[in-house]
XYZ file of C-alpha atoms in Angstrom:
515
model
C -25.199 27.306 1.467
C -21.520 26.487 1.450
C -19.979 24.866 -1.558
C -19.894 21.101 -1.528
C -22.547 20.815 1.195
C -25.590 20.411 -1.076
C -28.337 18.208 0.425
C -27.912 15.617 -2.340
C -24.173 15.526 -1.725
C -24.652 15.079 2.005
C -27.164 12.276 1.409
C -24.803 10.481 -0.954
C -21.950 10.939 1.507
C -24.070 9.468 4.308
C -24.912 6.466 2.117
C -21.240 6.001 1.252
C -20.219 6.200 4.914
C -22.958 3.715 5.846
C -21.666 1.256 3.240
C -18.098 1.619 4.522
C -19.251 1.061 8.109
C -21.293 -1.979 7.030
C -18.373 -3.526 5.157
C -15.847 -2.899 7.956
C -17.677 -2.888 11.304
C -20.682 -4.881 10.021
C -18.553 -7.771 8.857
C -16.546 -7.517 12.073
C -19.805 -7.826 14.039
C -20.695 -10.889 11.981
C -17.296 -12.378 12.781
C -17.754 -11.594 16.500
C -21.217 -13.165 16.455
C -19.845 -16.351 14.933
C -16.875 -16.542 17.306
C -17.296 -18.852 20.291
C -14.889 -17.365 22.765
C -11.181 -18.039 22.581
C -11.588 -21.818 22.753
C -10.800 -22.112 19.059
C -7.394 -20.492 19.441
C -4.847 -23.250 19.864
C -1.057 -23.227 20.059
C -0.750 -22.773 16.277
C -2.877 -19.618 16.388
C -0.844 -18.242 19.294
C 2.355 -18.967 17.361
C 0.893 -17.113 14.379
C 0.098 -14.126 16.610
C 3.605 -14.097 18.043
C 5.211 -14.375 14.585
C 2.966 -11.619 13.221
C 4.050 -9.202 15.943
C 7.695 -10.238 15.790
C 8.094 -9.967 12.018
C 6.188 -6.659 11.970
C 8.550 -5.180 14.576
C 11.655 -6.384 12.711
C 10.318 -5.411 9.265
C 9.292 -1.914 10.384
C 12.563 -1.340 12.239
C 14.732 -2.438 9.305
C 12.681 -0.391 6.831
C 12.963 2.797 8.895
C 16.641 2.322 9.806
C 17.628 1.708 6.169
C 15.440 4.595 4.964
C 17.297 7.248 6.969
C 20.605 7.197 5.008
C 18.756 6.873 1.681
C 16.487 9.826 2.442
C 19.418 11.884 3.722
C 21.383 11.180 0.532
C 18.433 12.182 -1.649
C 17.845 15.308 0.451
C 21.378 16.694 0.174
C 22.222 15.719 -3.398
C 21.099 17.128 -6.721
C 21.864 14.952 -9.737
C 20.400 14.022 -13.091
C 17.747 11.349 -12.627
C 17.034 12.283 -9.000
C 13.345 12.744 -9.831
C 13.212 9.314 -11.446
C 14.789 7.739 -8.352
C 12.200 9.419 -6.100
C 9.425 8.264 -8.447
C 10.838 4.743 -8.213
C 10.324 4.958 -4.458
C 6.582 5.085 -5.105
C 6.451 2.172 -7.555
C 6.286 -0.692 -5.005
C 3.081 0.817 -3.606
C 1.162 -0.066 -6.771
C 3.279 -3.124 -7.556
C 1.275 -6.368 -7.234
C 2.591 -8.221 -4.210
C 2.766 -11.563 -5.924
C 4.874 -10.067 -8.755
C 7.382 -8.685 -6.273
C 7.509 -12.051 -4.519
C 8.334 -13.780 -7.793
C 11.040 -11.180 -8.465
C 12.596 -11.655 -5.030
C 12.649 -15.425 -5.557
C 14.348 -14.891 -8.922
C 17.084 -12.778 -7.304
C 17.494 -14.462 -3.906
C 16.401 -18.001 -4.812
C 18.718 -20.980 -5.197
C 19.509 -20.158 -8.836
C 19.361 -16.387 -8.331
C 22.313 -14.064 -8.824
C 22.826 -13.569 -5.090
C 23.308 -17.257 -4.315
C 25.375 -17.786 -7.455
C 27.724 -15.071 -6.224
C 27.783 -16.481 -2.679
C 28.641 -19.974 -3.969
C 31.439 -18.539 -6.087
C 32.873 -16.856 -2.981
C 32.502 -20.000 -0.885
C 29.938 -18.388 1.419
C 26.714 -19.990 2.732
C 23.582 -19.473 0.631
C 20.528 -17.468 1.642
C 16.894 -18.504 1.237
C 13.957 -16.266 0.325
C 11.579 -18.606 2.169
C 10.592 -18.695 5.808
C 10.749 -15.860 8.297
C 13.717 -14.195 6.611
C 11.868 -14.236 3.284
C 8.789 -12.587 4.803
C 10.943 -9.869 6.370
C 12.925 -9.389 3.141
C 9.707 -8.892 1.151
C 8.299 -6.480 3.719
C 11.463 -4.402 3.621
C 11.271 -4.403 -0.189
C 7.732 -3.012 -0.090
C 8.106 -0.625 2.840
C 11.613 0.783 2.421
C 10.418 3.097 -0.394
C 7.462 4.235 1.716
C 9.755 4.972 4.653
C 12.161 6.861 2.365
C 9.328 9.027 1.035
C 8.063 9.826 4.548
C 11.517 10.644 5.950
C 12.505 12.570 2.812
C 9.377 14.697 3.178
C 10.523 15.540 6.699
C 13.976 16.478 5.440
C 12.553 18.726 2.728
C 10.340 20.459 5.316
C 13.437 21.977 6.943
C 13.659 25.515 5.492
C 16.548 26.262 3.193
C 17.333 29.290 5.382
C 18.276 26.983 8.262
C 20.905 25.233 6.153
C 22.152 28.555 4.803
C 22.533 29.872 8.360
C 24.314 26.671 9.400
C 26.734 27.079 6.487
C 27.401 30.725 7.360
C 28.239 29.637 10.933
C 30.684 27.044 9.608
C 28.802 24.043 11.010
C 30.080 20.640 9.894
C 27.879 17.692 8.932
C 27.776 16.339 12.496
C 26.660 19.679 13.930
C 23.979 20.018 11.237
C 22.687 16.571 12.126
C 22.419 17.415 15.823
C 20.886 20.868 15.371
C 18.511 20.367 12.418
C 18.146 16.748 11.391
C 17.722 14.892 14.684
C 14.755 17.046 15.823
C 13.057 16.304 12.485
C 13.786 12.573 12.722
C 12.418 12.398 16.273
C 9.105 13.802 15.026
C 8.863 11.753 11.794
C 10.262 8.313 12.595
C 7.707 7.144 15.232
C 4.756 7.757 12.895
C 6.554 6.147 9.944
C 7.481 3.109 12.041
C 3.930 2.620 13.310
C 2.443 2.987 9.832
C 4.751 0.309 8.420
C 4.189 -1.863 11.491
C 0.423 -1.696 10.852
C 0.902 -2.585 7.167
C 3.083 -5.581 8.052
C 0.487 -6.867 10.514
C -1.999 -7.517 7.701
C 0.447 -9.300 5.414
C -1.145 -12.192 3.541
C 0.207 -12.691 0.030
C 3.829 -12.443 1.187
C 3.281 -14.946 3.992
C 1.291 -17.228 1.674
C 4.043 -17.359 -0.967
C 7.208 -17.144 1.154
C 6.112 -18.135 4.655
C 3.797 -20.770 5.985
C 4.663 -23.562 8.371
C 4.895 -23.338 12.150
C 7.534 -20.617 12.203
C 6.383 -18.221 9.491
C 2.590 -17.967 9.555
C 0.929 -14.606 10.091
C -2.501 -14.131 11.643
C -3.847 -13.228 8.204
C -2.529 -16.497 6.772
C -3.856 -18.423 9.793
C -7.333 -16.991 9.081
C -7.068 -18.228 5.501
C -5.912 -21.681 6.595
C -8.630 -22.001 9.259
C -11.262 -20.917 6.752
C -10.091 -22.607 3.569
C -8.546 -25.869 4.759
C -10.019 -26.621 8.208
C -13.351 -24.857 7.661
C -13.114 -23.779 11.303
C -15.254 -20.629 11.331
C -14.851 -20.230 15.090
C -11.054 -20.072 14.913
C -11.189 -17.852 11.817
C -13.589 -15.512 13.607
C -11.475 -15.180 16.738
C -8.333 -14.631 14.680
C -10.222 -12.035 12.636
C -11.112 -10.109 15.774
C -7.516 -10.254 16.998
C -6.315 -9.066 13.597
C -8.732 -6.123 13.536
C -7.808 -5.108 17.086
C -4.070 -5.210 16.378
C -4.270 -3.325 13.100
C -6.783 -0.851 14.549
C -4.583 0.070 17.493
C -1.503 0.374 15.293
C -3.343 2.463 12.681
C -4.816 4.750 15.355
C -1.400 5.262 16.942
C 0.159 5.916 13.536
C -2.601 8.386 12.691
C -2.110 10.178 15.990
C 1.681 10.277 15.778
C 2.009 11.001 12.068
C 2.574 14.695 12.486
C 4.807 16.528 10.031
C 7.813 18.292 11.480
C 7.166 22.000 11.810
C 9.998 24.424 11.118
C 8.788 28.006 11.121
C 10.399 30.856 9.253
C 11.082 29.298 5.851
C 10.347 31.062 2.567
C 9.754 27.885 0.626
C 12.904 27.961 -1.481
C 14.815 24.986 -2.843
C 16.939 23.421 -0.113
C 20.624 23.717 -0.951
C 23.155 21.903 1.188
C 26.668 23.018 1.931
C 27.548 20.139 4.214
C 28.344 16.587 3.165
C 31.299 17.126 0.829
C 34.305 14.848 0.337
C 33.824 11.233 1.277
C 30.191 11.884 2.236
C 29.488 12.456 -1.446
C 30.755 8.941 -2.221
C 28.772 7.565 0.712
C 25.539 9.145 -0.568
C 26.122 7.887 -4.111
C 26.724 4.368 -2.811
C 23.591 4.400 -0.656
C 21.382 5.618 -3.505
C 22.864 3.072 -5.938
C 22.344 0.156 -3.528
C 18.749 1.199 -2.796
C 17.954 1.509 -6.512
C 19.574 -1.882 -7.196
C 17.598 -3.531 -4.384
C 14.328 -2.194 -5.812
C 15.053 -2.663 -9.519
C 16.741 -6.058 -9.576
C 13.586 -8.111 -8.791
C 11.567 -6.186 -11.390
C 14.252 -6.672 -14.026
C 14.405 -10.382 -13.208
C 10.644 -10.718 -13.677
C 10.790 -8.789 -16.942
C 13.630 -10.821 -18.446
C 12.147 -14.179 -17.529
C 8.566 -13.129 -18.220
C 9.180 -12.219 -21.875
C 10.104 -15.826 -22.613
C 7.179 -17.150 -20.584
C 4.483 -15.064 -22.270
C 4.173 -17.461 -25.195
C 3.839 -20.472 -22.879
C 0.999 -19.227 -20.731
C -2.178 -21.352 -20.742
C -5.504 -19.906 -21.825
C -6.663 -19.785 -18.204
C -4.184 -16.981 -17.553
C -5.692 -14.765 -20.254
C -9.218 -15.363 -18.968
C -8.012 -14.578 -15.460
C -6.466 -11.355 -16.790
C -9.794 -10.346 -18.320
C -11.585 -10.992 -15.019
C -8.970 -8.958 -13.158
C -9.410 -5.998 -15.508
C -13.190 -6.048 -15.079
C -12.883 -6.322 -11.296
C -10.334 -3.488 -11.222
C -12.540 -1.176 -13.315
C -15.589 -1.934 -11.163
C -13.577 -1.451 -7.994
C -12.166 1.885 -9.180
C -15.612 3.169 -10.171
C -17.136 2.119 -6.838
C -14.233 3.613 -4.904
C -14.760 6.958 -6.640
C -18.521 6.750 -6.042
C -17.777 6.398 -2.326
C -14.921 8.863 -2.043
C -16.219 11.806 -4.101
C -19.386 12.624 -2.103
C -17.536 12.025 1.175
C -14.788 14.437 0.137
C -17.281 17.063 -1.047
C -19.397 16.806 2.107
C -16.465 17.045 4.504
C -16.249 20.676 5.625
C -13.545 20.058 8.247
C -12.726 16.527 7.218
C -12.778 14.970 10.698
C -15.671 12.544 10.195
C -14.352 11.614 6.762
C -10.978 10.803 8.289
C -12.596 8.732 11.029
C -14.707 6.682 8.613
C -11.978 6.626 5.985
C -9.326 5.239 8.348
C -11.444 2.188 9.231
C -10.477 0.210 6.097
C -6.807 0.574 7.085
C -7.522 -1.330 10.287
C -9.593 -3.978 8.499
C -7.991 -6.774 6.543
C -9.415 -8.270 3.339
C -9.628 -11.704 4.922
C -11.512 -10.436 7.982
C -14.001 -8.668 5.720
C -14.172 -11.710 3.478
C -14.782 -13.986 6.442
C -17.601 -11.736 7.622
C -19.190 -11.598 4.168
C -18.953 -15.377 3.895
C -20.688 -15.820 7.277
C -23.463 -13.475 6.151
C -23.969 -15.012 2.711
C -23.030 -18.686 2.632
C -26.492 -19.908 3.631
C -28.091 -18.274 0.580
C -25.491 -18.227 -2.184
C -22.419 -20.208 -3.241
C -19.162 -18.336 -2.538
C -17.805 -18.719 -6.077
C -20.959 -17.107 -7.520
C -20.221 -13.816 -5.765
C -16.405 -14.037 -5.744
C -15.770 -11.288 -8.301
C -18.452 -8.928 -6.958
C -17.194 -9.314 -3.386
C -13.613 -8.786 -4.530
C -14.544 -5.551 -6.318
C -16.479 -4.304 -3.276
C -13.738 -5.101 -0.753
C -10.993 -3.654 -2.940
C -13.001 -0.445 -3.398
C -13.431 -0.021 0.354
C -9.776 -0.815 1.070
C -8.640 1.773 -1.486
C -10.940 4.428 -0.017
C -8.403 5.930 2.476
C -5.935 6.593 -0.340
C -8.616 8.079 -2.599
C -9.764 10.372 0.202
C -6.180 11.439 0.835
C -6.064 12.711 -2.752
C -9.579 14.181 -2.956
C -10.167 15.859 0.426
C -7.381 18.501 0.174
C -8.404 19.324 -3.414
C -12.062 19.615 -2.385
C -11.099 22.025 0.413
C -9.184 24.210 -2.022
C -12.135 24.150 -4.411
C -14.546 25.284 -1.689
C -12.220 28.150 -0.784
C -11.876 29.236 -4.419
C -14.289 28.515 -7.241
C -16.834 27.051 -4.803
C -17.594 30.483 -3.356
C -18.123 31.912 -6.842
C -20.473 29.032 -7.660
C -22.378 29.756 -4.437
C -22.746 33.415 -5.361
C -24.147 32.384 -8.756
C -26.556 29.948 -7.146
C -25.164 26.959 -9.019
C -26.244 23.539 -7.786
C -26.944 19.988 -8.902
C -25.521 18.555 -12.102
C -24.628 21.978 -13.514
C -22.345 22.655 -10.544
C -20.852 19.181 -10.778
C -20.197 19.489 -14.542
C -18.941 23.073 -14.657
C -17.119 23.445 -11.339
C -16.497 20.245 -9.406
C -15.317 17.806 -12.076
C -12.980 20.235 -13.906
C -11.323 21.325 -10.640
C -11.036 17.815 -9.194
C -10.068 16.148 -12.459
C -6.459 15.482 -11.474
C -7.086 13.925 -8.029
C -10.004 11.960 -9.485
C -7.733 10.491 -12.161
C -5.071 9.683 -9.578
C -7.620 8.068 -7.231
C -9.090 5.966 -10.047
C -5.643 4.828 -11.171
C -4.549 3.961 -7.663
C -7.740 2.031 -6.874
C -7.557 0.112 -10.159
C -3.870 -0.778 -9.706
C -4.367 -1.909 -6.108
C -7.329 -4.030 -7.145
C -5.397 -5.613 -10.024
C -2.731 -6.883 -7.647
C -4.992 -8.002 -4.819
C -4.580 -11.541 -3.576
C -6.762 -11.529 -0.487
C -10.486 -12.038 -0.465
C -10.458 -13.663 -3.896
C -8.458 -16.543 -2.377
C -11.377 -17.228 -0.015
C -14.205 -17.153 -2.542
C -12.818 -18.167 -5.937
C -12.776 -21.578 -7.556
C -11.122 -22.643 -10.787
C -13.503 -20.661 -13.005
C -13.443 -17.354 -11.121
C -9.745 -16.925 -10.337
C -8.226 -13.531 -10.990
C -4.753 -13.054 -12.454
C -2.889 -12.805 -9.079
C -4.549 -16.029 -7.902
C -3.779 -17.760 -11.192
C -0.179 -16.578 -10.892
C 0.089 -17.991 -7.380
C -1.258 -21.342 -8.595
C 1.391 -21.461 -11.315
C 4.087 -20.715 -8.723
C 2.725 -23.379 -6.364
C 2.877 -25.961 -9.164
C 6.496 -24.930 -9.980
C 5.607 -23.768 -13.508
C 7.992 -20.880 -13.017
C 8.399 -19.788 -16.652
C 4.634 -19.528 -17.101
C 4.386 -17.787 -13.727
C 6.989 -15.255 -14.844
C 4.982 -14.560 -17.998
C 1.813 -14.098 -15.940
C 3.706 -11.816 -13.535
C 4.928 -9.662 -16.407
C 1.379 -9.455 -17.781
C 0.021 -8.506 -14.342
C 2.701 -5.869 -13.869
C 2.048 -4.362 -17.305
C -1.726 -4.266 -16.791
C -1.415 -2.699 -13.331
C 0.936 0.029 -14.529
C -1.173 0.620 -17.656
C -4.359 1.093 -15.628
C -2.662 3.470 -13.208
C -0.959 5.426 -16.000
C -4.114 5.583 -18.118
C -6.362 6.958 -15.375
C -3.709 9.290 -13.972
C -2.845 10.559 -17.448
C -6.518 11.026 -18.277
C -6.961 13.123 -15.149
C -4.006 15.326 -16.017
C -4.887 15.804 -19.703
C -5.776 19.447 -20.452
C -5.463 20.194 -16.741
C -2.204 22.054 -16.875
C -0.147 19.054 -15.757
């Protein structure tokens, strides 16, 4: 029997897949059952649909367009701290959304440094609220992701191609036409669609910076229909529209996200001979501006949050404790789902199909479905934390599988065959072969799931009351009541806890593993 395909493993994987299908498609079916046609969709809902599509197109386009010069600069320059800059590009992925929103308000708000400088120059001020604020926040979150995707494409071009171009005396323009444009044509469509799909499901950004007739996303409209109007019909129809939009975008992104293939490389470090002179200054400027755009909001939160820590009410600390418990439960459940699915996937196709479903689903759609299924028997606030942990675990599953499936394949091709020849199975195989080999991706998956859960402000907003609020929800309430200093302290606490959970799990996975 092949490694990783033990009957117990397959049974556990089937149970995990069934749970994922129940949480995603089952809740969607509950939403569809409760919907009463499209009668509940009025002009406000249609405006929300139009704004969702419009802002997603603009946000994705700006993120990808701005990412190209940043990725090109990072690809053709070698400097001290380059690794730290590339690592910084991954930080917004685990950054709690509500913390970033507070940081953007601190920088671009009325008393922020940007408007202070504009007033000093006699120029009109900018506002971080409304449609422009939603787009600004989406670019902040997705520019680093776009840079990482495009940079990966640039680094996939073999060093031999650039060496040959240099030997032929090709200038920067000729190198762009011959080597870089073919790569960009293959990478940019998938990157754009992925970011477009992520922007479609925006909730926390729209809740904090948007709202109103001109800046309400479908996700926010679901929340408003459910929470304020208690219109389950409208929430259900909007939930179906949201799932369909995100599903189509995610499927297109999955189908188009193909890495650029350049045959003939030996895998050496890419050295560039083009881009000297003024292009060197251009690259340095681009990298500095990108780093400033990403760091300034975080620094603003840190500076203001230190002073606000001492002023935070006791409710914030209790909310922090609840968030930690939810994050730990969510991470453990996510691993319990992902590990058997990764081990049972021989070719990975069915795992990818089931695993991609949570990308199409939104927390509010799932939450709406769970509410429809449960509200007749139990009060929403009584299951708020359990539902939040469950939904966060399922939503983090695609990222956990992305880390575990490749490692599980390598294990089957290596030590798995030796374990098969020795007849190892059950707990002995898990303890002596599987866990030691998969320790690093397991630690990374746990850290990522815990950090994402810590910063979640989705389903908890539907179910929680005053006694079950998590830290992101408590932070949003402080912001909404204009207690900005206390909100900054809570944001700093949330940021520190999220990073600590990710670092702790990731570090634990790499300890004594040759990292």
